[in-house]
Coordinates of C-alpha atoms and ligand atoms in Angstrom, one line a residue:
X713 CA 166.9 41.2 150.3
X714 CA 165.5 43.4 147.3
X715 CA 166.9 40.8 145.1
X716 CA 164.8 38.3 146.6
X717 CA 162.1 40.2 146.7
X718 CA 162.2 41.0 143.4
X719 CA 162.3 37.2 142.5
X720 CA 158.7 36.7 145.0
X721 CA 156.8 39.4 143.2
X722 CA 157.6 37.8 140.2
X723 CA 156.8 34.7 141.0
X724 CA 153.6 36.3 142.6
X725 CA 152.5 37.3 138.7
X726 CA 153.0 34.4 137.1
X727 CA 149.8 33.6 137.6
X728 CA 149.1 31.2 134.9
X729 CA 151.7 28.3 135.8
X730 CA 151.2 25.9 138.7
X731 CA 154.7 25.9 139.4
X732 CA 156.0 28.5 142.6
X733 CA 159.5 29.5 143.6
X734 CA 161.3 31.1 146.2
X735 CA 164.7 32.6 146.5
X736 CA 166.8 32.7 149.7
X737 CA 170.2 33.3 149.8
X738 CA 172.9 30.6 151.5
X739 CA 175.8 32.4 153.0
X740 CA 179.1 30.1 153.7
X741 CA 182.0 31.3 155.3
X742 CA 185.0 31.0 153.2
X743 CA 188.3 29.8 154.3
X744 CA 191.5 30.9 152.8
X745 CA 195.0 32.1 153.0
X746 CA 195.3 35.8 154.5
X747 CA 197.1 37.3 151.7
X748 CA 194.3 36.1 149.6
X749 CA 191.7 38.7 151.3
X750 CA 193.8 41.0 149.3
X751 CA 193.1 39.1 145.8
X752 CA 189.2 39.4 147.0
X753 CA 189.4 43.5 147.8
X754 CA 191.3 43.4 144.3
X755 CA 188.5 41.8 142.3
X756 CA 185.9 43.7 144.1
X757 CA 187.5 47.0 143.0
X758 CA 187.7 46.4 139.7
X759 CA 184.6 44.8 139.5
X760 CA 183.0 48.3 140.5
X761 CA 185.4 50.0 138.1
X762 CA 183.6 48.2 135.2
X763 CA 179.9 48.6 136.7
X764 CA 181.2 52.1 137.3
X765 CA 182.4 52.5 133.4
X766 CA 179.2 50.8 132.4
X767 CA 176.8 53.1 134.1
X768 CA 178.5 55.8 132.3
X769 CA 177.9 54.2 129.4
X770 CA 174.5 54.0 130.0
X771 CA 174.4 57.9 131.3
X772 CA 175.5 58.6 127.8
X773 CA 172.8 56.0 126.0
X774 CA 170.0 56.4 128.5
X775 CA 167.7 54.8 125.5
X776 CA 169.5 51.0 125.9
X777 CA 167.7 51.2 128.9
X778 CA 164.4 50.6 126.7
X779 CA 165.3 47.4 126.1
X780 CA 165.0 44.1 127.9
X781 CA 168.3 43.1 130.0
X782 CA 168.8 39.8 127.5
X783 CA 168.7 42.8 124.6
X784 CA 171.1 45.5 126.6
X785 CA 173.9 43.6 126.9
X786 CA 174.9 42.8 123.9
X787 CA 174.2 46.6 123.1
X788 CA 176.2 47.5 125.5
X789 CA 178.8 45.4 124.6
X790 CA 178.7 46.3 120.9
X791 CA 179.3 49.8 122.7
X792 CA 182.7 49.0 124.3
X793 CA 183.8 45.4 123.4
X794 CA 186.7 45.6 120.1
X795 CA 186.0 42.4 118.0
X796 CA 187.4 41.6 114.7
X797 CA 183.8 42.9 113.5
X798 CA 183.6 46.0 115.9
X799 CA 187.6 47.0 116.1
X800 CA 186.9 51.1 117.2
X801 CA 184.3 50.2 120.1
X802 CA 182.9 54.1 120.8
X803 CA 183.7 53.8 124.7
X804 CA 186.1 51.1 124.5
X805 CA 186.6 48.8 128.0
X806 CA 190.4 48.4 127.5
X807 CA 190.5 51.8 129.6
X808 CA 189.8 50.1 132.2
X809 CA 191.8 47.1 131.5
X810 CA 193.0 45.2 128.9
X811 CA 192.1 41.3 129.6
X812 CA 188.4 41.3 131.7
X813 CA 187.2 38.2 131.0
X814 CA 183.7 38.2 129.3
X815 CA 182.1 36.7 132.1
X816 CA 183.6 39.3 134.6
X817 CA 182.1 41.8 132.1
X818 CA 178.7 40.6 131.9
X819 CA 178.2 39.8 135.7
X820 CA 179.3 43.9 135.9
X821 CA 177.4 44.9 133.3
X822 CA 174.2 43.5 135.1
X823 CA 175.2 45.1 138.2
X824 CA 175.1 48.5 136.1
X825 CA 172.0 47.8 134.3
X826 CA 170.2 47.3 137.7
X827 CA 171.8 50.8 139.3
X828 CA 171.0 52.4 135.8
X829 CA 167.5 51.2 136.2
X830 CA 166.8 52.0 139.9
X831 CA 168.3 55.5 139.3
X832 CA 166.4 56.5 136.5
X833 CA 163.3 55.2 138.0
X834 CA 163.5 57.5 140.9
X835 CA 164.8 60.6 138.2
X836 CA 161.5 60.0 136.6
X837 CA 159.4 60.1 139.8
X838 CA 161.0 62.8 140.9
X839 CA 160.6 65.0 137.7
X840 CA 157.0 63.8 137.6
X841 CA 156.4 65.2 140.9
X842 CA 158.4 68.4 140.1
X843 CA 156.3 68.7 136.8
X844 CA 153.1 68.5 139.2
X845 CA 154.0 70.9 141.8
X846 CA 155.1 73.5 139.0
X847 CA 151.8 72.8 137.4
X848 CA 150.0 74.2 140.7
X849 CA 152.4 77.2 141.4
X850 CA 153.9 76.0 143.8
X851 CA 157.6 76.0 144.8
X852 CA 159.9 72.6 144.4
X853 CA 162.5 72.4 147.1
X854 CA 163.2 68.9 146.7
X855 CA 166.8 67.4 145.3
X856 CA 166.4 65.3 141.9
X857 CA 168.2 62.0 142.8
X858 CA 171.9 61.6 142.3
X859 CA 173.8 58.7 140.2
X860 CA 175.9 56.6 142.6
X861 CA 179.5 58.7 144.1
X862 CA 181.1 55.1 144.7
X863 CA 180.1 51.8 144.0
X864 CA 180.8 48.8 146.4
X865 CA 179.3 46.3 145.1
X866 CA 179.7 42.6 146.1
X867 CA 181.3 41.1 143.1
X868 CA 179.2 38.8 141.0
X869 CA 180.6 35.0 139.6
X870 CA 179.2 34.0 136.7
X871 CA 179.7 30.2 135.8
X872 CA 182.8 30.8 134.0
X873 CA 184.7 32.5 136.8
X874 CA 184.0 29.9 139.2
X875 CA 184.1 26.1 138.7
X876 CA 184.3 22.8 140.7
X877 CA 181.9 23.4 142.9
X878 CA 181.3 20.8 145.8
X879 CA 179.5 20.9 148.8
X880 CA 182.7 21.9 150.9
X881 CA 185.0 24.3 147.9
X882 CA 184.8 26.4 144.9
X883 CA 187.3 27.1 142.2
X884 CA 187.2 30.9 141.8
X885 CA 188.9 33.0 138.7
X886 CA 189.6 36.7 140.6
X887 CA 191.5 39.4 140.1
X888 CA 195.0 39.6 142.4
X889 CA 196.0 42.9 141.7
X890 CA 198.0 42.0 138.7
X891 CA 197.0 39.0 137.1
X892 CA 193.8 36.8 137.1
X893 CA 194.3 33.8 139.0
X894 CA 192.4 30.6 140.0
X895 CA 192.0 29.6 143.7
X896 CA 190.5 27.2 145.4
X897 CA 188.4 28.3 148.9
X898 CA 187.2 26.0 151.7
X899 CA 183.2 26.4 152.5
X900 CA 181.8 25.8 155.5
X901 CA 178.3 26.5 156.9
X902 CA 174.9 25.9 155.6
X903 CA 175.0 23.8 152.5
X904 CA 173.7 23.9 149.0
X905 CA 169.7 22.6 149.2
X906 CA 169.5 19.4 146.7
X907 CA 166.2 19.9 145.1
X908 CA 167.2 23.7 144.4
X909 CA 168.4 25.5 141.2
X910 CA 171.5 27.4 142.2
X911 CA 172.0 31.1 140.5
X912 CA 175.3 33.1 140.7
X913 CA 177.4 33.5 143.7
X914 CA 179.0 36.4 144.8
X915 CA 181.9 37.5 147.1
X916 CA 180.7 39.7 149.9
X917 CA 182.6 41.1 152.9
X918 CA 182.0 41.5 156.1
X919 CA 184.3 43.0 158.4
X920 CA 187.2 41.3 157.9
X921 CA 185.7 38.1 156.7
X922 CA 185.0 37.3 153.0
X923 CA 181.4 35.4 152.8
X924 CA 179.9 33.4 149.2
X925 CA 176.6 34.4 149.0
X926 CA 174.8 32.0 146.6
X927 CA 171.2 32.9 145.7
X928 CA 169.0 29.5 145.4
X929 CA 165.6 28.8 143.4
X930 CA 163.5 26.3 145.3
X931 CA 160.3 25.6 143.4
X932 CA 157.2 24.4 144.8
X933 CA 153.6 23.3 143.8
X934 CA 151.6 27.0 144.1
X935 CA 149.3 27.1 146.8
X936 CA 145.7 27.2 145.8
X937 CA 144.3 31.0 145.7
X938 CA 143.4 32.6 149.2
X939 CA 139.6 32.8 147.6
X940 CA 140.0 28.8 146.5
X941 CA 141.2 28.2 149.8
X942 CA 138.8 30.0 151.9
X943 CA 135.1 28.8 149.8
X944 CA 136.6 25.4 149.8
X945 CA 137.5 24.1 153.0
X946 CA 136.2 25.5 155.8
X947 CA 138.9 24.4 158.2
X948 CA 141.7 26.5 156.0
X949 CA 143.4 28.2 159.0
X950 CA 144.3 31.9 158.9
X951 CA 146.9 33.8 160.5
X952 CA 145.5 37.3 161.1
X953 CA 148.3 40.6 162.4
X954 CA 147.3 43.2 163.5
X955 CA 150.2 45.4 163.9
X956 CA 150.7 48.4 166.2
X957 CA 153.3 51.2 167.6
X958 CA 152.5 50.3 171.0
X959 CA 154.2 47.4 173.0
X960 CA 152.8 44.6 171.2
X961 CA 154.2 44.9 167.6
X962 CA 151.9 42.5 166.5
X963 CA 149.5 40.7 168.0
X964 CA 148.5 37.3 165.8
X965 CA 145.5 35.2 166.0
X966 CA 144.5 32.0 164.2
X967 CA 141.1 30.9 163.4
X968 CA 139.6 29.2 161.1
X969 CA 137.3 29.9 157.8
X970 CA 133.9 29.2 159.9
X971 CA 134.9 31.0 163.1
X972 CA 137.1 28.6 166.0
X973 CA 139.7 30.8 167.2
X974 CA 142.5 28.5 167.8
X975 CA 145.3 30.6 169.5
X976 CA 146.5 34.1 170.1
X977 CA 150.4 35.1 170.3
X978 CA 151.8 38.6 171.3
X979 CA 155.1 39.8 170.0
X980 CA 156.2 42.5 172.6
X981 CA 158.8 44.6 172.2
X982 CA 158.0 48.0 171.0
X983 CA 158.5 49.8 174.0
X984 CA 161.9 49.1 174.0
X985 CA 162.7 49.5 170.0
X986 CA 160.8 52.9 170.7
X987 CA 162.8 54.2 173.8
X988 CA 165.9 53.2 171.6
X989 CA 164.9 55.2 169.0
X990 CA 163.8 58.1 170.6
X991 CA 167.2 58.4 172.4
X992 CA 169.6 58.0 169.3
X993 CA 167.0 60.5 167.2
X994 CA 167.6 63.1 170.4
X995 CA 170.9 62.8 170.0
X996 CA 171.3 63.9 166.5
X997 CA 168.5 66.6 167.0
X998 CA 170.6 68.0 169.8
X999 CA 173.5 67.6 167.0
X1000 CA 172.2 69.3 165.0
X1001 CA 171.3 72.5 167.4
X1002 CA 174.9 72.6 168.1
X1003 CA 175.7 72.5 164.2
X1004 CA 172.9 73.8 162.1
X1005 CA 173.5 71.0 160.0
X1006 CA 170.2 69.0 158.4
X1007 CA 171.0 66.6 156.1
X1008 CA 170.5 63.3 156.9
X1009 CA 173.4 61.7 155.7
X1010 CA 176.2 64.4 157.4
X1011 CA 179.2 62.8 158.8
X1012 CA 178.1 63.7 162.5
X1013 CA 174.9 62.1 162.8
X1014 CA 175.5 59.3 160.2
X1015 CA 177.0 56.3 162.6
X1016 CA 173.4 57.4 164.6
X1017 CA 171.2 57.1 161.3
X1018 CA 172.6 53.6 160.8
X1019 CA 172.2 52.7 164.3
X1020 CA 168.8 53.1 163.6
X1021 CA 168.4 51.8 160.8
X1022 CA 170.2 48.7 161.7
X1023 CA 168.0 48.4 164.9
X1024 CA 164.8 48.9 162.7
X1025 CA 165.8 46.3 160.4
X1026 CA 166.7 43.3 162.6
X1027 CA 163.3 44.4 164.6
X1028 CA 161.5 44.2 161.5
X1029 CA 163.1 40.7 160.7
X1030 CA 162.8 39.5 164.4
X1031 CA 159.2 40.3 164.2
X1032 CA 158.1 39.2 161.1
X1033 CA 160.4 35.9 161.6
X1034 CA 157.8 35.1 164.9
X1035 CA 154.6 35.6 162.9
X1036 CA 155.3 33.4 160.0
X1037 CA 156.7 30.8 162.7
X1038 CA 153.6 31.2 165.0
X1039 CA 151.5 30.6 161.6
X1040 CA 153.1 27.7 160.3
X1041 CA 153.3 25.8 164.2
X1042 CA 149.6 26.6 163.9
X1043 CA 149.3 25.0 160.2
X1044 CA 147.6 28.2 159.3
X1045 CA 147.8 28.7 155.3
X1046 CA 147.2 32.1 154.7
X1047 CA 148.5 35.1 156.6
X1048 CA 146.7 38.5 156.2
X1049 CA 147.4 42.1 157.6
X1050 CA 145.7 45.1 157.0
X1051 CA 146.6 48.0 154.7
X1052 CA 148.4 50.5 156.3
X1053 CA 146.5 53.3 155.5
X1054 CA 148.2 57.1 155.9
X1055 CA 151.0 58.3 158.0
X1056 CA 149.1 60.9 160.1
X1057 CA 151.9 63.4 161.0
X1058 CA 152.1 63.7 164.9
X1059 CA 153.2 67.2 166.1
X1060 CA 155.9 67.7 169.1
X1061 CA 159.3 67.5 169.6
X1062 CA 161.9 66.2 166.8
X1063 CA 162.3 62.9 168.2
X1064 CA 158.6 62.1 168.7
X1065 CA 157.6 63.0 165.1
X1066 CA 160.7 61.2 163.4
X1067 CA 159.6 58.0 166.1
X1068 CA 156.1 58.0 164.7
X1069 CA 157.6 57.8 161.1
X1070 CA 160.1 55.1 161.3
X1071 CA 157.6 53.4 163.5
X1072 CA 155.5 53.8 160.9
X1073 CA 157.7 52.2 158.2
X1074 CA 158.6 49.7 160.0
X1075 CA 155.3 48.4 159.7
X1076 CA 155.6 48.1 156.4
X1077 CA 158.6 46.2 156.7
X1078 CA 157.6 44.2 158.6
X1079 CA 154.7 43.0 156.3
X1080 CA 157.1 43.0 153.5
X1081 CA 159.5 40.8 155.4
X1082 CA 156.7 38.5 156.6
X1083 CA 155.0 37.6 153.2
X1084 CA 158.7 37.2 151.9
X1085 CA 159.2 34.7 154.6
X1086 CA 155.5 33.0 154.5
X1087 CA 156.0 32.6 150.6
X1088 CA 159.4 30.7 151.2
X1089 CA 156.8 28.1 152.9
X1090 CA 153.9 28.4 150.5
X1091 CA 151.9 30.0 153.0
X1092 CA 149.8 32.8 151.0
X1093 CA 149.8 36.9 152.7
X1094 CA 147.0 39.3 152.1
X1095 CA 145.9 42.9 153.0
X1096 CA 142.4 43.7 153.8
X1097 CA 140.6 47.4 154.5
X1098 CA 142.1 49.1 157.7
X1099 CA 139.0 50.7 158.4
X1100 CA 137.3 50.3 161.8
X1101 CA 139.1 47.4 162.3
X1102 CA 139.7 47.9 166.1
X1103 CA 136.2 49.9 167.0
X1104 CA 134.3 46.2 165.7
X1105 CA 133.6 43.6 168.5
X1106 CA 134.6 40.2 166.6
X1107 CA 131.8 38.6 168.2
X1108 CA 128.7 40.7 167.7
X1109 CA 130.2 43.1 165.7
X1110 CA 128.7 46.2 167.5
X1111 CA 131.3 49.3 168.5
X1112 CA 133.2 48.3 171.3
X1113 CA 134.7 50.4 174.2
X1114 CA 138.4 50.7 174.4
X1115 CA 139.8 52.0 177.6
X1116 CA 142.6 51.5 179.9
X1117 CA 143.1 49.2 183.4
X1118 CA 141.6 51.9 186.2
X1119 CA 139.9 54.3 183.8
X1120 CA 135.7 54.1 183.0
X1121 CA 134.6 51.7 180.6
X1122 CA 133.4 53.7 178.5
X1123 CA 134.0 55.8 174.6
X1124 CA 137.3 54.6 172.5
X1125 CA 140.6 55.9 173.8
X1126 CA 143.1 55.0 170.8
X1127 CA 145.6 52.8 171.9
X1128 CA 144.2 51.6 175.1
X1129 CA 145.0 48.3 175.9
X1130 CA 141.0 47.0 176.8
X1131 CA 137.9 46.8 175.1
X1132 CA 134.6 45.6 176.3
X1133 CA 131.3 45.1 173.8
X1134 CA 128.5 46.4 175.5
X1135 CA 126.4 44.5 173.3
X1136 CA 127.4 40.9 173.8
X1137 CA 129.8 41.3 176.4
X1138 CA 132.8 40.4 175.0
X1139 CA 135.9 41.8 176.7
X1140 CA 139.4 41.5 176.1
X1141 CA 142.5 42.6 174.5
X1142 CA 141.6 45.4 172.3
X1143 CA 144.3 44.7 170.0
X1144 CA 143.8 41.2 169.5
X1145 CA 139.6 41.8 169.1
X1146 CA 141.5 43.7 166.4
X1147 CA 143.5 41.1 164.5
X1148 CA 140.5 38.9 164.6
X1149 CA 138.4 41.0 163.1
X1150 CA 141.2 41.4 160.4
X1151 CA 141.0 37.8 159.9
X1152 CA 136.9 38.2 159.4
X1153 CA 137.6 40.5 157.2
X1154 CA 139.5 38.3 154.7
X1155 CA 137.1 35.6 155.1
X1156 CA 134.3 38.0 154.5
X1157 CA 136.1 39.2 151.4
X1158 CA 136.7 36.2 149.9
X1159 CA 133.4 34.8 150.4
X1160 CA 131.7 37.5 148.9
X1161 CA 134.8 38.5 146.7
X1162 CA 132.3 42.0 144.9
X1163 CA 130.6 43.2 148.6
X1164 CA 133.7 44.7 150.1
X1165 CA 135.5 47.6 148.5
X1166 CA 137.9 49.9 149.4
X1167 CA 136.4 52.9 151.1
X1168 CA 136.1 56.1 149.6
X1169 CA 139.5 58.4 150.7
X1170 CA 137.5 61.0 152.0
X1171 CA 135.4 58.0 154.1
X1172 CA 138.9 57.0 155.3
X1173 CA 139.9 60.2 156.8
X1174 CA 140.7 60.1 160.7
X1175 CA 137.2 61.7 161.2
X1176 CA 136.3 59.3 163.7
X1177 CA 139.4 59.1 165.6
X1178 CA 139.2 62.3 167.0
X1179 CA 136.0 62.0 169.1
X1180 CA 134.3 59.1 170.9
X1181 CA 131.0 60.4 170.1
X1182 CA 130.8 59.8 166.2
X1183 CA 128.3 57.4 164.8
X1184 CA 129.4 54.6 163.0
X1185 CA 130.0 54.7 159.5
X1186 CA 128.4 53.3 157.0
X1187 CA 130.2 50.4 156.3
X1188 CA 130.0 49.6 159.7
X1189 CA 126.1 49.9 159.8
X1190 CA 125.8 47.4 157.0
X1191 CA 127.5 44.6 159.2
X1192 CA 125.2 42.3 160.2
X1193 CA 124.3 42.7 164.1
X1194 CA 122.1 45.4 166.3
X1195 CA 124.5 48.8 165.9
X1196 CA 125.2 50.6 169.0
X1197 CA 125.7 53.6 167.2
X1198 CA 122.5 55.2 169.0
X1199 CA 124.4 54.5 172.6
X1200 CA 127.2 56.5 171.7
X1201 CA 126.5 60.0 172.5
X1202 CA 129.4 62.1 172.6
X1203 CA 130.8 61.5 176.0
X1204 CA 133.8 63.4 175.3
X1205 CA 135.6 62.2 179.0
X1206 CA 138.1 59.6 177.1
X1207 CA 140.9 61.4 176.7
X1208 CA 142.6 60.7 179.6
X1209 CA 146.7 59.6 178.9
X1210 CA 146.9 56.2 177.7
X1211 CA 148.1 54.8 180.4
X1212 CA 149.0 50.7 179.9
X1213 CA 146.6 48.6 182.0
X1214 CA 147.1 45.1 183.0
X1215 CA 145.3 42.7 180.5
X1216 CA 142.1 40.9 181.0
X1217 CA 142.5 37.5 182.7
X1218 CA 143.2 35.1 179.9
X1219 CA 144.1 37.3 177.2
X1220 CA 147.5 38.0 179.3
X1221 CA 150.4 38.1 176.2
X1222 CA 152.7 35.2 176.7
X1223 CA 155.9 36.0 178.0
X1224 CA 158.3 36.7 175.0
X1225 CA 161.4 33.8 174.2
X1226 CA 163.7 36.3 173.8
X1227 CA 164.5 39.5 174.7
X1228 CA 165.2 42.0 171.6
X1229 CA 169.2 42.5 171.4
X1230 CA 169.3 45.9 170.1
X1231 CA 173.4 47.4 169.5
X1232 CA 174.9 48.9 172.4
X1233 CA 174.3 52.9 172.5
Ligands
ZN1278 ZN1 130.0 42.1 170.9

């Protein structure tokens, strides 16, 4: 996943070619002999042996990390390689073994170059922000970043250890145990795109089974820019998300530049995820009251932490899989979200505040996994300013009321499910008024691309979601429509719990397809 993230941004910069690309990976099941899972475990080890060694290496020559991968490797193999030119290598690779085979080598030398890089990347930050709280007198309690204990790294084929590819086998050179050894595996599953350009496979395990990931390119004509898009044709379709921590994950509208709302889809679902994650985290906190013990990663609490993590994740996927789906069946071109603004800490019990968080995060992944997934099918993602999105009606834009089924219509209770504009009586789903005003906001942005700027951080602060009685802001003033900022008078009676309320009439969320699978507890 980083990989291929790392190939979108990249192809996000290169601004000044028409031509696109997206990687995905294609995963085929291998078939093979069982005593030949053994060969595989084999290669992998001493494939992290030499990304291992080279990381060392490295340690000991942090400046080769200046220079460009295409320039590192052959430093690094000037370093360890004996040639007839370079016989007394200073950290020569025949202590790990005699015969690696160069491409062997370089595939694990990349592998080392990228741990190398990530790891002094977060030394760096860290030391920057130890540097800035030393500066202030302050204490510094946090641990600086540790090199990798183990390695487990998928082994990498270059062309060179593998040959004779078709679209049902591979010839692959690994590592038995003793010898090096060609063998031929069996693929089956989803085959090798055509039109594609098809990078280095790699062995990975899974359980018991042995997988060939193969990473493929597929380029594609860019999309025209959201802005291009958005002054040029004013039937350009956008997908707008607004994404929450309450039931509906997301809830997605489409509408077009100059204004038809087209369809609505909720994703449900975060009760559930939420209720999961709230048990597993009470479990370790009550682990952790039996053992003192606080680190994250202690053996205890650890199969919990990834149980967690893991349900995050495919949550994360599942979600953002739906919205780039529901955009596409709607032929909308351009997806947009808005930024997600500050973790506000929530106070209470363990389990509550570390819920918040990850629900939180997962936000972000989810954003991150959506305009991965939108890219892959040229469809463009965006971010606008989070600010007042869900206090705007998207019809008149005066302030709304948001409140729940059975409570007054009145002031803004965060997180209630209703809203009403008093102004042009728009009511509703407050969460989807929400997205669509997120969508506005794009449009509004790209029309006018100087008007709207981020807000001021002190502007930004949650000053209005304490009380209902706050006047609008100025931002909101300058929108066009009467203000009802002089109705609001501090009617401080919405703080009632938020209860969930049935939804208004039409706006009813559609059922969802299917029900979230999270792992057994
Ligand atoms: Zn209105």
């Amino acid at each position: 996943m980083q990989v291929e993230q790392m190939y979108l941004y990249k192809a996000h910069e290169e601004e000044a070619s028409m031509a696109a690309k997206a990687t995905t990976t294609i995963r085929q099941v291998m078939h093979y002999q069982p005593e030949h899972a053994a060969w595989f475990a084999a290669n992998q080890v001493l494939f992290n042996q030499v990304a291992a060694f080279y990381f060392e290496v490295i340690q000991a020559h942090e400046k080769i990390l200046d220079l460009g991968d295409q320039d590192a490797l052959p430093a690094l193999e000037k370093l360890t390689h004996a040639t007839k030119k370079n016989p007394h290598p200073v950290m020569p690779l025949s202590v790990i073994g005699k015969e690696i085979p160069a491409m062997f080598r370089r595939a694990a030398i990349h592998a080392a170059l990228g741990s190398a890089r990530s790891f002094y990347a977060h030394l760096k930050k860290w030391r920057t922000r130890r540097a800035n709280l030393l500066a202030k007198g302050k204490k510094f309690l946090e641990r600086p970043p540790v090199p990798p204990r183990s390695w487990n790294k998928s082994a990498t084929f270059y062309f060179g250890q593998w040959k004779e590819r078709t679209s049902s086998s591979i010839l692959l050179k690994v590592w038995t145990g003793s010898c090096w050894s060609w063998l031929k595996v069996r693929l089956t599953g989803r085959e090798l795109p055509n039109e594609a350009e098809v990078g280095s496979p790699a062995l990975v395990r899974r359980g018991k089974q042995w997988w060939l990931h193969t990473p493929v390119e597929k380029h594609f004509q860019r999309p025209p820019k959201i802005e291009t898009q958005v002054t040029t044709n004013a039937a350009t379709r956008i997908c707008a998300v607004d994404l929450n921590l309450n039931e509906h994950l997301a809830v997605c509208t489409v509408q077009t530049v100059e204004g038809t709302i087209l369809a609505t889809r909720f994703i449900g679902g975060g009760r559930e995820i939420s209720g999961f994650r709230k048990r597993q985290l009470g479990r370790i906190a009550r682990n952790r009251a039996k053992t003192g013990i606080l680190a994250e990663n202690e053996q205890d609490n650890a199969a919990l932490w990834r149980k967690i993590r893991n349900a995050d994740e495919q949550i994360a996927h599942l979600v953002s899989a739906r919205i780039v789906q529901f955009t596409q069946d709607q032929g909308a071109s351009i997806l947009v979200f808005e930024h997600l603004g500050n973790l506000k800490p929530e106070k209470g019990k363990y389990s509550r505040r570390g819920n918040s968080k990850r629900a939180f995060w997962m936000k972000g992944r989810i954003f991150n996994f959506a305009k991965y997934k939108a890219w892959n099918l040229g469809i463009l993602t965006s971010r606008v300013n989070p600010h007042h999105t869900s206090r705007e009606c998207a019809r008149c834009h005066s302030l709304i009321f948001r409140y729940a089924q059975g409570h007054p219509i009145e002031g803004y209770t965060p997180g209630t499910p209703l809203c009403l504009c008093q102004q042009c009586q728009m009511r509703g789903n407050a969460d989807r008024n929400a997205s669509l005003i997120i969508g506005q906001r794009l449009i509004a942005r790209s029309q006018e691309p100087f008007k709207e700027k981020p807000p001021a951080p002190a502007r930004r602060a949650g000053r209005v979601e304490k009380s209902t009685g706050v006047a609008l802001s100025q931002e909101a003033k300058r929108k066009k429509g009467p203000s009802l900022s002089d109705a609001w008078h501090g009617d401080d009676n919405a703080h009632g719990t938020a209860q969930e309320g049935t939804l208004w009439m039409d706006e009813r969320p559609s059922a969802i397809p299917t029900q979230l699978r999270l792992p057994p507890e």
